[in-house]
Coordinates of C-alpha atoms and ligand atoms in Angstrom, one line a residue:
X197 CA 8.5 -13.6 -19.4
X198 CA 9.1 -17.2 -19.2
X199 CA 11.9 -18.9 -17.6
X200 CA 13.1 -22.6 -18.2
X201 CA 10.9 -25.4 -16.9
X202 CA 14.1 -27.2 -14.9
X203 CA 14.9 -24.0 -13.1
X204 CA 11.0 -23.3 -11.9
X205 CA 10.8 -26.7 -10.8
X206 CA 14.0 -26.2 -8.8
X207 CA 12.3 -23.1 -7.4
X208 CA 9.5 -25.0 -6.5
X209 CA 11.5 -27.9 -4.8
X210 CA 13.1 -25.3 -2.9
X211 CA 10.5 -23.3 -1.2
X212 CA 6.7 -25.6 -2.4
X213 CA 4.8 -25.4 -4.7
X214 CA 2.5 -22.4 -3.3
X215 CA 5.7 -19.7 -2.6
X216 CA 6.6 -19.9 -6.6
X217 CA 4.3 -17.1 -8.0
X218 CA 4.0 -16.8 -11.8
X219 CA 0.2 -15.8 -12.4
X220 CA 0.4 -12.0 -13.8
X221 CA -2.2 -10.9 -11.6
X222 CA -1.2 -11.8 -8.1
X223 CA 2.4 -10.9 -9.1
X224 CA 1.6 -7.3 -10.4
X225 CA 2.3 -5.3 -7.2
X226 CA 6.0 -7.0 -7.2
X227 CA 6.7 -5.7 -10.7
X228 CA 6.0 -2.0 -10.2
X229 CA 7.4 0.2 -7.7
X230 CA 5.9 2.3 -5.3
X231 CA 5.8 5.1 -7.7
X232 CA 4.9 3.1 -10.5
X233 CA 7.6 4.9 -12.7
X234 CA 9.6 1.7 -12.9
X235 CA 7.6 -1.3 -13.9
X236 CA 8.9 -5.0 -15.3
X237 CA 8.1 -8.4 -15.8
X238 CA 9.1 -11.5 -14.0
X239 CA 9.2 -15.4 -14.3
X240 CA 8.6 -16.2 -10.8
X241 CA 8.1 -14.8 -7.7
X242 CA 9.7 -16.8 -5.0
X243 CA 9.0 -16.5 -1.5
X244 CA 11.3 -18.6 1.0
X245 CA 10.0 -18.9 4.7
X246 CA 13.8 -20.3 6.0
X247 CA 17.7 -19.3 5.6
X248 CA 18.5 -22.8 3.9
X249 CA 15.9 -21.7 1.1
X250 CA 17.3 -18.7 0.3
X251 CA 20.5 -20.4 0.1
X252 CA 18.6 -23.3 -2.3
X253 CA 16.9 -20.6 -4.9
X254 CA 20.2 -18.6 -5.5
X255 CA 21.8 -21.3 -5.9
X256 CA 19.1 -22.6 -8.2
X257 CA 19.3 -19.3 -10.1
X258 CA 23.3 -19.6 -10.5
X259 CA 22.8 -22.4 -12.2
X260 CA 20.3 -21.6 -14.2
X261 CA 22.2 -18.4 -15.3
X262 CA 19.3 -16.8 -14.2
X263 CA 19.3 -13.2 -11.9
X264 CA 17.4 -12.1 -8.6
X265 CA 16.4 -9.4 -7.3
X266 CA 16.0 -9.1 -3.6
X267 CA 12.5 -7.3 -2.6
X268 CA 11.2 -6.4 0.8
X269 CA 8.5 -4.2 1.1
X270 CA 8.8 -2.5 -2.1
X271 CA 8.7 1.3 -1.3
X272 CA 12.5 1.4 -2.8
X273 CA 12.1 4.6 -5.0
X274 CA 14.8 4.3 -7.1
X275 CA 13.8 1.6 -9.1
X276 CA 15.9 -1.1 -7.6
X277 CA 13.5 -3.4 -6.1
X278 CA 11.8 -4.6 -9.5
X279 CA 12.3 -7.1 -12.1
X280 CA 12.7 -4.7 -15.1
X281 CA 15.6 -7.2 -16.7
X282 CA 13.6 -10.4 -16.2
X283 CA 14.6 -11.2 -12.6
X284 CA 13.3 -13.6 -10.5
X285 CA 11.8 -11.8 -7.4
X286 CA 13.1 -12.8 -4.3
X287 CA 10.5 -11.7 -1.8
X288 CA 12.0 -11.9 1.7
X289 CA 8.9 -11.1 3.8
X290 CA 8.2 -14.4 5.0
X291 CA 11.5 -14.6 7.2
X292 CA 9.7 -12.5 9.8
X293 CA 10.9 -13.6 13.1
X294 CA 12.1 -11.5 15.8
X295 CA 14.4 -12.8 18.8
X296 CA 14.3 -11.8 22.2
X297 CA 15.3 -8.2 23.2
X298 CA 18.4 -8.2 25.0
X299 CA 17.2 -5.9 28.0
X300 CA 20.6 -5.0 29.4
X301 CA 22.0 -5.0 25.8
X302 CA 19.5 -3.3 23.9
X303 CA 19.9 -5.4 21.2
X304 CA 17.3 -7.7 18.9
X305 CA 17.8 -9.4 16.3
X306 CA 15.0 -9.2 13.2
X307 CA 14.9 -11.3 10.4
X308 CA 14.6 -9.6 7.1
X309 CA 11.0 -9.4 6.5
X310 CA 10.2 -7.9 9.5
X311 CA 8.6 -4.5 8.7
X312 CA 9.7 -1.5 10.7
X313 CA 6.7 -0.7 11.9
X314 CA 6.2 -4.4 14.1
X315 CA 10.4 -3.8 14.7
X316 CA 9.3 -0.3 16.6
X317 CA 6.1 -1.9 18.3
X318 CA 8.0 -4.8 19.3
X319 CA 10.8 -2.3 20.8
X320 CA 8.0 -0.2 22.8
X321 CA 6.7 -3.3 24.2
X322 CA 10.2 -4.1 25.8
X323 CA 10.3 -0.4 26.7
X324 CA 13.3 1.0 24.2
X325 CA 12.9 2.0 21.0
X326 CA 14.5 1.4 17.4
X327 CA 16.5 4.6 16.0
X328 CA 14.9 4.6 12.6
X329 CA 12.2 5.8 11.5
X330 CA 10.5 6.7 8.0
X331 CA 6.4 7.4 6.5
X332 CA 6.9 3.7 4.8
X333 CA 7.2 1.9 8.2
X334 CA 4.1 -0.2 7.8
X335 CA 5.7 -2.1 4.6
X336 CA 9.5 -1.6 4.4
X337 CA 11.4 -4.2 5.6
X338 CA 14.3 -4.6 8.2
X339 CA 16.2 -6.2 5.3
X340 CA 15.5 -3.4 2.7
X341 CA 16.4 -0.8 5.2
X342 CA 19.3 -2.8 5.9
X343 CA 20.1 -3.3 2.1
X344 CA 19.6 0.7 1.1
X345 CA 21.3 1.9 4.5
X346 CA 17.3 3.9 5.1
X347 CA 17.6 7.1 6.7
X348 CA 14.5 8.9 8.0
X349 CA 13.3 11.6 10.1
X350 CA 15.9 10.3 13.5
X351 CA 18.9 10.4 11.2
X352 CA 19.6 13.7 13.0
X353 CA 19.5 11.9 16.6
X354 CA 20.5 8.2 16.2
X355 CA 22.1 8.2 12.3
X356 CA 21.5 6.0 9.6
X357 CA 20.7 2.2 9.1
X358 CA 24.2 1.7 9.3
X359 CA 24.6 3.3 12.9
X360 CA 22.1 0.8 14.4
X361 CA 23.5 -2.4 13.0
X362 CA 25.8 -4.9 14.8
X363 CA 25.7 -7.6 12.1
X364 CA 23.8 -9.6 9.6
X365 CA 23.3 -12.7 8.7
X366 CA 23.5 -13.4 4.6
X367 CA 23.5 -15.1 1.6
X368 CA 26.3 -14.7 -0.9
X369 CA 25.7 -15.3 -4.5
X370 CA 27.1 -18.7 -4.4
X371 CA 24.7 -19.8 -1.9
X372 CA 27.7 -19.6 0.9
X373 CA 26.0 -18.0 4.2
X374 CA 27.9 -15.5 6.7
X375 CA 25.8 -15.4 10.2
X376 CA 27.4 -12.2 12.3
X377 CA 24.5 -11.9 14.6
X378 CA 26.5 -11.9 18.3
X379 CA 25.8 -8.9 18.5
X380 CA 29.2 -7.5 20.0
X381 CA 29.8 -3.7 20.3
X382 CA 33.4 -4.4 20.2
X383 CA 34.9 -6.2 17.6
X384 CA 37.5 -5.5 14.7
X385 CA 38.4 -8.3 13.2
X386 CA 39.0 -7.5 10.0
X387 CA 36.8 -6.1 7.3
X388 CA 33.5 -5.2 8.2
X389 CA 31.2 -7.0 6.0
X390 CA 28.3 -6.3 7.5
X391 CA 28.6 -2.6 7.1
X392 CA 29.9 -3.6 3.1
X393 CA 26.4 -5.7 3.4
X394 CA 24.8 -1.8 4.5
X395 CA 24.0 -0.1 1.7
X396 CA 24.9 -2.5 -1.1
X397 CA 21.3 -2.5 -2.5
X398 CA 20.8 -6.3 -2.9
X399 CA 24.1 -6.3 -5.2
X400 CA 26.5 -8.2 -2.8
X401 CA 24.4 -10.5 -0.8
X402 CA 20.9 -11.2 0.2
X403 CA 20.5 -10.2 3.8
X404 CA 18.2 -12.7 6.0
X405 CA 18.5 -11.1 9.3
X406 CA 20.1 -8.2 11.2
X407 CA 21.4 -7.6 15.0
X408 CA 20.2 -4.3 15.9
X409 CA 20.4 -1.6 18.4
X410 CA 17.6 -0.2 20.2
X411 CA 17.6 2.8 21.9
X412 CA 16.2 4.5 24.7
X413 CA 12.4 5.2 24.7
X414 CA 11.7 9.0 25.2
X415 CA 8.3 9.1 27.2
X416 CA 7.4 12.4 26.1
X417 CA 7.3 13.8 22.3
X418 CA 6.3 17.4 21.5
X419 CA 5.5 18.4 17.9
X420 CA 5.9 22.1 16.0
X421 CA 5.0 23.2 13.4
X422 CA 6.4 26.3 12.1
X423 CA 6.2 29.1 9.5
X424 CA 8.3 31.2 7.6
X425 CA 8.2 34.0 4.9
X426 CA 11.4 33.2 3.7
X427 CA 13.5 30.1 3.3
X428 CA 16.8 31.5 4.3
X429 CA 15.3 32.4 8.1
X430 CA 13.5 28.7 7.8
X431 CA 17.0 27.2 7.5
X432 CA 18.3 29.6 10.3
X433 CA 15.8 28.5 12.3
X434 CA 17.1 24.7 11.7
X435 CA 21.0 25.4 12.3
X436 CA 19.6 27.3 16.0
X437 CA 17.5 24.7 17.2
X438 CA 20.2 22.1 16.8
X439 CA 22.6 24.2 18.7
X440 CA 20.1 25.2 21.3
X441 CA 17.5 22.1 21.7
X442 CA 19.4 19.0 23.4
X443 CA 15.4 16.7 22.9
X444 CA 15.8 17.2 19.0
X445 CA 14.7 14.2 17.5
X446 CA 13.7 15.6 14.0
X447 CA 13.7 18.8 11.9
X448 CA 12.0 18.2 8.3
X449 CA 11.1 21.0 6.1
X450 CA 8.5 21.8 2.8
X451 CA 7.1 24.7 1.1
X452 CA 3.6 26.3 1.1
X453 CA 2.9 24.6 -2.6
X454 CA 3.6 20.9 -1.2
X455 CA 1.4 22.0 1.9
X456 CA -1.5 22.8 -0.5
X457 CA -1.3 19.9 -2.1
X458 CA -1.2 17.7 0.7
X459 CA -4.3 19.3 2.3
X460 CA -6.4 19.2 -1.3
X461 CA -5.6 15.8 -2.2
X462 CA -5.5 14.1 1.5
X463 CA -8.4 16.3 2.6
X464 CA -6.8 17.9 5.6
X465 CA -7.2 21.3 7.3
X466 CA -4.7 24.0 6.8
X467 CA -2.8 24.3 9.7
X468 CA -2.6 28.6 9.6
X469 CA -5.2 30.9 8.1
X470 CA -2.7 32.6 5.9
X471 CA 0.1 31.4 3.3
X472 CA 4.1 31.2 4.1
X473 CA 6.8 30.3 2.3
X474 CA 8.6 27.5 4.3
X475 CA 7.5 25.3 7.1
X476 CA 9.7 23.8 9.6
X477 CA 7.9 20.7 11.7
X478 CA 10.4 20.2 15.0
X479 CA 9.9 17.2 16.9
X480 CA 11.7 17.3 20.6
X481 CA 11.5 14.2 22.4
X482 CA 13.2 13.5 26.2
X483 CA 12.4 11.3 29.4
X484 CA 11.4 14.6 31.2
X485 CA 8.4 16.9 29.6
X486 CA 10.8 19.0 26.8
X487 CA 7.3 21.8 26.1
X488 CA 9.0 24.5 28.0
X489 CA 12.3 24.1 26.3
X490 CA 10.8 23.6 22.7
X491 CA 9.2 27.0 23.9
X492 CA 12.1 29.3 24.5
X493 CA 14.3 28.0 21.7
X494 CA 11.4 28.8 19.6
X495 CA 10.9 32.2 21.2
X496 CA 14.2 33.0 20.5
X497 CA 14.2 31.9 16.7
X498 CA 13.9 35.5 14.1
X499 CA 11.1 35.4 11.3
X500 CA 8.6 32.9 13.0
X501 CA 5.7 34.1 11.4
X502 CA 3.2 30.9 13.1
X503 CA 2.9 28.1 15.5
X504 CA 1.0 25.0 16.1
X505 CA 2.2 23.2 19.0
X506 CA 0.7 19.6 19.8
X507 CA 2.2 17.5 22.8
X508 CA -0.5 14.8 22.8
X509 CA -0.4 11.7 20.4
X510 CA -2.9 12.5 17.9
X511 CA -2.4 16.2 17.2
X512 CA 1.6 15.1 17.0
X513 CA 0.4 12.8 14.5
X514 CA -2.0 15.2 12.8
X515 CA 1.1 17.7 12.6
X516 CA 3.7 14.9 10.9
X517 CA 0.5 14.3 8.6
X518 CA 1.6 17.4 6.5
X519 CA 4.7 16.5 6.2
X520 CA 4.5 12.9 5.7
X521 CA 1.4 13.2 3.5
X522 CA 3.9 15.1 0.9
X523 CA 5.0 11.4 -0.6
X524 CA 1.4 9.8 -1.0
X525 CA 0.3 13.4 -2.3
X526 CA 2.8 13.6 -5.1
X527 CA 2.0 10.2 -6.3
X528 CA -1.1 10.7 -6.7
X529 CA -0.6 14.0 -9.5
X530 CA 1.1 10.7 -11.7
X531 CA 4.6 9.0 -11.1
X532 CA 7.5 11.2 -10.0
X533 CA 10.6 11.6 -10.9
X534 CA 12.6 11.3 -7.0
X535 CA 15.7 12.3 -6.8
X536 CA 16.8 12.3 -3.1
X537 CA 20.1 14.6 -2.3
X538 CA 22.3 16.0 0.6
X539 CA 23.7 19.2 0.4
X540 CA 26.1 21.1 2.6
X541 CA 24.6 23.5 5.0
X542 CA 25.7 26.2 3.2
X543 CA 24.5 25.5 -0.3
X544 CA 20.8 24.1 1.1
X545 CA 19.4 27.7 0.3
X546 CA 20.9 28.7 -2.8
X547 CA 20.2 24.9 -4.1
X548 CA 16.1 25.0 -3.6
X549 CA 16.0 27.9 -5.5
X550 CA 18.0 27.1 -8.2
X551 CA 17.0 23.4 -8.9
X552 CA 13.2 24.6 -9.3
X553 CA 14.7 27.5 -12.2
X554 CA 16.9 24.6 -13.6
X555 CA 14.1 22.0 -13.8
X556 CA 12.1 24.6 -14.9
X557 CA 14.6 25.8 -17.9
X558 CA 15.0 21.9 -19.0
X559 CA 11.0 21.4 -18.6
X560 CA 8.7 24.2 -18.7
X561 CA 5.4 22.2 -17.4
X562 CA 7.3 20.3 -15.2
X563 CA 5.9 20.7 -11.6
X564 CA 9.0 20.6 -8.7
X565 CA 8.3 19.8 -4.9
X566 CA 11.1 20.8 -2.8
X567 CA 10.5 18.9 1.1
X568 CA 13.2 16.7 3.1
X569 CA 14.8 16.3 6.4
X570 CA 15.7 19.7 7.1
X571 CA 18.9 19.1 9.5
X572 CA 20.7 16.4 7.2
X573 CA 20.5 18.9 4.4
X574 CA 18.4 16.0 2.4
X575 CA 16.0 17.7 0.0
X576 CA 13.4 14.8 -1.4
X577 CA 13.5 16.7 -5.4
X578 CA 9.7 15.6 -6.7
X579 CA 9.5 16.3 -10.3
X580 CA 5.9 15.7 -11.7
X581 CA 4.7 16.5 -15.2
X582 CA 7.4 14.9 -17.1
X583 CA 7.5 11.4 -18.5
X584 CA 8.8 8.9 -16.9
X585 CA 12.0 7.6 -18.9
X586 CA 12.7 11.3 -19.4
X587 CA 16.3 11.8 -17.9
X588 CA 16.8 15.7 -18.4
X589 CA 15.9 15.9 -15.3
X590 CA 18.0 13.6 -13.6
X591 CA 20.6 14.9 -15.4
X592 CA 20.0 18.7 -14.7
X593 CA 19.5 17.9 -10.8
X594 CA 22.4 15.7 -10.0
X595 CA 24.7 17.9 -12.0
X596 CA 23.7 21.0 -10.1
X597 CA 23.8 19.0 -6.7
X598 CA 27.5 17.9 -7.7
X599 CA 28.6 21.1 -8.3
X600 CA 27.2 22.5 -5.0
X601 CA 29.5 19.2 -3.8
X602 CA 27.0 17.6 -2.1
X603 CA 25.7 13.9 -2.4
X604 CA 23.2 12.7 -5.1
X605 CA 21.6 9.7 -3.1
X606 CA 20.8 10.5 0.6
X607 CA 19.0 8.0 1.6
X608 CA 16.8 5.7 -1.1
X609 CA 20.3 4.5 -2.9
X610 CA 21.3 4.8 -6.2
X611 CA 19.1 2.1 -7.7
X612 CA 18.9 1.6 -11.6
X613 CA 17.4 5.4 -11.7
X614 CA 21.3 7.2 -10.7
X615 CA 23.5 4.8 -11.7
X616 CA 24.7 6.3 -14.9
X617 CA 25.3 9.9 -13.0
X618 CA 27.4 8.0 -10.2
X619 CA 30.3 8.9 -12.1
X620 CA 29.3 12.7 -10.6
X621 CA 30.0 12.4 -7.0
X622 CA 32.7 9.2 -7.4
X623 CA 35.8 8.8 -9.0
X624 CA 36.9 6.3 -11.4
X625 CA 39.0 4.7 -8.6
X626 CA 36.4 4.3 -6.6
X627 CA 34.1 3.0 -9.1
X628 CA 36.8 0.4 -10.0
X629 CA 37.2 -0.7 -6.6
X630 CA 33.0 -0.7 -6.3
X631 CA 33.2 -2.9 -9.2
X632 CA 36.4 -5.1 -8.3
X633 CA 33.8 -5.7 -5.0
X634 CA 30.9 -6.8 -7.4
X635 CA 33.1 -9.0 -9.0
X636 CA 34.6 -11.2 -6.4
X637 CA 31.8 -11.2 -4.3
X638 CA 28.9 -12.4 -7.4
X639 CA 31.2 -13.2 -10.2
X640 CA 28.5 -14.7 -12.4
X641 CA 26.2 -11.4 -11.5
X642 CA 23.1 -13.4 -10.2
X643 CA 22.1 -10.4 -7.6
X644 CA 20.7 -7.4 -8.8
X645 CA 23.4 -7.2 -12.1
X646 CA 21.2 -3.6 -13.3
X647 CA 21.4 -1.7 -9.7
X648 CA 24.2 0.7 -8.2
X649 CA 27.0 0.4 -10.8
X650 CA 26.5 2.1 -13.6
X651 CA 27.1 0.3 -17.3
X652 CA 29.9 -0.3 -18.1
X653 CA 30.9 1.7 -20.9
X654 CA 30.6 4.4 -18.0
X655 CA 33.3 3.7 -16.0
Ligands
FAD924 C1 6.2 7.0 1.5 C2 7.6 6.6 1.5 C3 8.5 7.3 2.4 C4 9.8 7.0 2.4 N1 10.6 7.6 3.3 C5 11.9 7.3 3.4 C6 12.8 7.9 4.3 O1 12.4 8.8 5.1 N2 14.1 7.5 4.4 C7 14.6 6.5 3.6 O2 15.7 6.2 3.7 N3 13.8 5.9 2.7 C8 12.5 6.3 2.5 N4 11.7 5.7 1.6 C9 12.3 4.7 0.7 C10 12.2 3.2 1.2 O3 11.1 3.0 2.1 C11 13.5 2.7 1.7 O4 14.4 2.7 0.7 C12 13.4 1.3 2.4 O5 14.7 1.1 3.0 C13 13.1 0.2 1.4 O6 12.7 -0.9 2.2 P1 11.9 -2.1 1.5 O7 11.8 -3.2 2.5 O8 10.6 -1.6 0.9 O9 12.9 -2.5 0.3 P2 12.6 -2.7 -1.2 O10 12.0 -1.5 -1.8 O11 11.9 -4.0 -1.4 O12 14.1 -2.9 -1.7 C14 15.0 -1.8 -1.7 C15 16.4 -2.2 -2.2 O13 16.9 -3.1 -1.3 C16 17.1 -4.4 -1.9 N5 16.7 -5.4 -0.9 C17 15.5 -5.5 -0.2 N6 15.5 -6.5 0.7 C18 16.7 -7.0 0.6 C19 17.3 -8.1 1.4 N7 16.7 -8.8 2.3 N8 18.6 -8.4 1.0 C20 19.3 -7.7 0.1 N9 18.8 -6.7 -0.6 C21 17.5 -6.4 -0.3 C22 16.3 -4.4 -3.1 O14 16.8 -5.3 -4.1 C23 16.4 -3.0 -3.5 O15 17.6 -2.7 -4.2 C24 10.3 6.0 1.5 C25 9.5 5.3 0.7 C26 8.1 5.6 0.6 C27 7.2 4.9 -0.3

C-alpha cells in the first residue's frame, strides 16, 4: 500500500520524521486485530504526541483524499480499529497525559492514550477509583473506550463509558477542535456532543482527551465463585443476588466447556473436583467487610451445587482468572468469530441454548463458547472452527438475538464486522438520521468511512 509522496511528507512535517511508520514489520501489530480475524494494510502509521498534530494530519489526510482510522490500544474486536481499506493509522497512544484529580470533584481528566489500567492506578493513588473496568485494561485506551462506549464487568454498578464521562476534547474531520473538558455535572446547553462523541467508533471525531468521573474506592472486595447443574437456577441465582446484595459490583457467567478450556490452555487448577453446567463468579465490594453478607445471600440462593470464596487479593484474582482467561483461551484455538449481544432477562436462558443448536445447524464443526456479564444480560457468543470471512454465523446469531428483541452490539460496537446486520435492531429512520450525522459532521468521509454504518445499498 503506498500512499502519495506530498501527503507522507505532510505527515511527516506534522508529527517528525520518527512518528510516520511505513516499514511492514514494525507496523504489523497495527494492521491486525486482537483476534487476528481482521487484518489490512496501511501507508503510514502516524503517531502524534500533541492536539495541534492531530488537527495537522487530518487535515493533511482531507486533503489528500486520503482516510484514517483512529487506533488506541487495539483490543477493538469487531474489526474497527484496522486499516483493511488502506487507511492511514492514527495511533493516539502518545497523548498520554493525565491532569490532576479533582479531590472534592472526583473528576480527572485523561488524554486519549492513556490506558485504563494507569487511569485505575492513577485513581487508587488519589484514593477513588475509575467505574470501568474490563480483562484488556493494560492496553485499551481512555480514547477507545471512550470511542466504543466500553462496558465491562462494573457496568452493573457504575454503567457504561458513557455514564462516567463529563466531556471530551476532539478533532472533527476538518481539523476544527471542540475542548468540553470543565467538567460540569450540570449543564444543558444544547446537544450533547460529547455523549454523540460516546460510542461513535472513530466515525465522527477523533477524541484527544476525556473529563471523567471517579468513583468511590471500596476498601474491601470479596470474590465467588459458584456452581450450577443447570443454567436456568445459574441465572436465578443472578436476578436474587441483585435484589438481595447492595456490595454487588459484578456478576459474570460461563459454562463448564469454556472452564475446561481455560484451565488446559492457561494451565490452571480446576476450581471443584467435579463438573457443572454454569458458573456464576460474584464480586461484592463495600467500605465495610461485605464476607458475611455475600454469605447469606449465597446461603439463601437454590441449586448451589459449589463454592470458592476468596477475600484476599490474589485468590480474588486467581478466581476472575477463569473468567477472564475465557478471551485469551479462545484465541488461542484460531481466530473467533465475536459476536457480543444483550438480551432481555427473560430470553437470557432460552437464547444460550438455542444459539449453540443454531450455530450448530448452520456449521456442524463449529465450536460455540457461551460467557458474559451475567447481570447486563451480555452474552460474549465465541464461534471457533469456522473461517474467518464466513458470515453464516453472524447472520444466524444476530437474527436469532433480534428476534428475542434484544441488542446485537453490547459493548465492543458494531465495527466493520455488524454493520451490514444493523439494519436488524434499527430502523431505516434511524439509520438515515445515523447517516444524515455522518454526513454533516465528515462530509468528505476521512474518519473511519468502513465502520458502524452499514453500505449503502443497505439502507
Ligand atoms: C481480552 C479482551 C477483553 C475485552 N473485554 C471487554 C469488555 O469487558 N468490555 C468492553 O466493552 N470491551 C471489551 N473488549 C474490547 C475492547 O477492549 C474495547 O472495545 C475497548 O474499548 C477498545 O479500546 P482500544 O483503546 O483498544 O481501542 P481500539 O481497539 O484501538 O479502537 C476501537 C474503536 O475505537 C476507535 N478509536 C480508538 N481510539 C480512538 C480515539 N482516540 N478517537 C476516536 N476513535 C477512536 C477505533 O477507530 C475503533 O473503531 C475486550 C477486548 C479484549 C482483547
Amino acid at each position: 500500500m503506498t500512499a502519495p509522496k506530498s501527503l507522507l511528507s505532510a505527515l511527516r512535517n506534522a508529527v517528525g520524521d520518527a512518528h510516520v511508520l511505513t516499514d511492514p514489520d514494525v507496523i504489523a501489530g497495527h494492521t491486525r486485530d486482537w483476534t487476528g480475524r481482521f487484518s489490512g494494510t496501511t501507508p503510514a502509521v502516524v503517531r502524534p504526541a500533541t492536539v495541534d498534530e492531530v488537527v495537522a494530519v487530518v487535515r493533511a489526510c482531507g486533503d489528500a483524499g486520503a482516510s484514517i482510522v483512529p487506533q488506541g490500544g487495539n483490543t477493538g474486536l469487531v474489526g474497527g480499529s484496522v486499516p483493511l481499506h488502506g487507511e492511514i493509522v492514527l495511533d493516539l497512544r502518545r497523548l498520554d497525559a493525565l491532569g490532576p484529580v479533582d479531590a472534592g470533584a472526583g473528576q480527572v481528566t485523561a488524554e486519549a492514550g492513556v490506558t485504563i489500567e494507569r487511569l485505575h492506578d492513577y485513581a487508587h493513588a488519589a484514593g477513588w477509583n475509575y467505574g470501568v473496568d474490563l480483562s484488556a485494561r493494560g492496553s485499551a485506551t481512555v480514547g477507545g473506550t471512550v470511542a466504543t462506549n466500553a462496558g465491562g464487568i462494573h457496568v452493573l454498578r457504575y454503567g457504561s463509558t458513557r455514564r462516567q464521562l463529563l466531556g471530551v476534547e476532539a478533532v472533527f474531520a476538518d481539523g476544527g477542535v471542540m475542548r468540553r473538558l470543565d467538567g460540569l455535572e450540570k449543564d444543558n446547553t444544547g446537544y450533547d456532543l460529547s455523549g454523540l462523541l460516546c460510542g461513535s467508533e472513530g466515525t465522527l471525531a477523533v477524541i484527544t482527551a476525556a473529563r471523567l468521573k471517579l468513583v468511590p474506592r471500596p476498601t474491601h472486595v470479596v470474590v465467588a465463585l459458584l456452581a450450577f447443574d443447570a443454567a436456568e437456577t445459574a441465572l436465578d441465582a443472578v436476578g436474587e443476588l441483585r435484589r438481595e446484595l447492595d456490595s454487588l459490583r459484578a456478576v459474570e457467567l460461563f459454562e463448564q466447556r469454556g472452564l475446561d478450556l481455560v484451565c488446559e490452555r492457561l494451565g490452571l487448577a480446576r476450581p471443584f473436583p467435579a463438573g457443572h453446567a454454569t458458573f456464576v463468579l460474584v464480586e461484592a465490594a463495600a467500605r465495610t467487610d461485605p464476607t458475611d453478607e455475600l454469605a447469606s445471600a449465597i446461603d439463601a440462593l437454590v441449586g448451589v451445587a459449589d463454592v470458592a470464596v476468596a477475600a484476599d487479593d490474589r485468590g480474588a484474582r486467581d478466581l476472575w482468572r477463569y473468567r477472564e482467561g475465557h478471551t485469551e483461551a479462545i484465541n488461542l484455538l484460531g481466530s473467533p468469530h465475536k459476536l457480543d449481544v444483550t438480551l432481555p432477562a427473560d430470553q437470557l436462558a432460552a437464547f444460550l441454548v438455542e444459539v449453540r443448536e443454531r450455530v450448530v445447524s448452520v456449521e456442524p464443526n463449529a465450536a460455540v463458547w457461551l460467557f458474559g456479564h451475567a447481570a447486563d444480560g451480555n452474552v460474549h457468543v465465541n464461534v471457533t472452527g469456522v473461517a474467518p470471512d464466513d458470515d453464516r454465523i453472524t447472520d444466524a446469531v444476530l437474527q436469532l438475538v433480534a428476534r428475542r428483541h434484544g441488542s446485537i452490539s453490547a459493548e465492543h460496537g458494531i465495527g466493520t464486522a455488524k454493520r451490514a446486520w444493523l439494519h436488524l435492531v434499527r430502523s431505516a429512520e434511524e439509520i438515515a438520521a445515523y447517516r444524515a450525522i455522518k454526513n454533516a459532521l465528515d462530509p468528505n468521509s476521512v474518519l473511519n468511512p468502513n465502520v458502524l454504518l452499514p453500505p449503502e445499498t443497505r439502507a
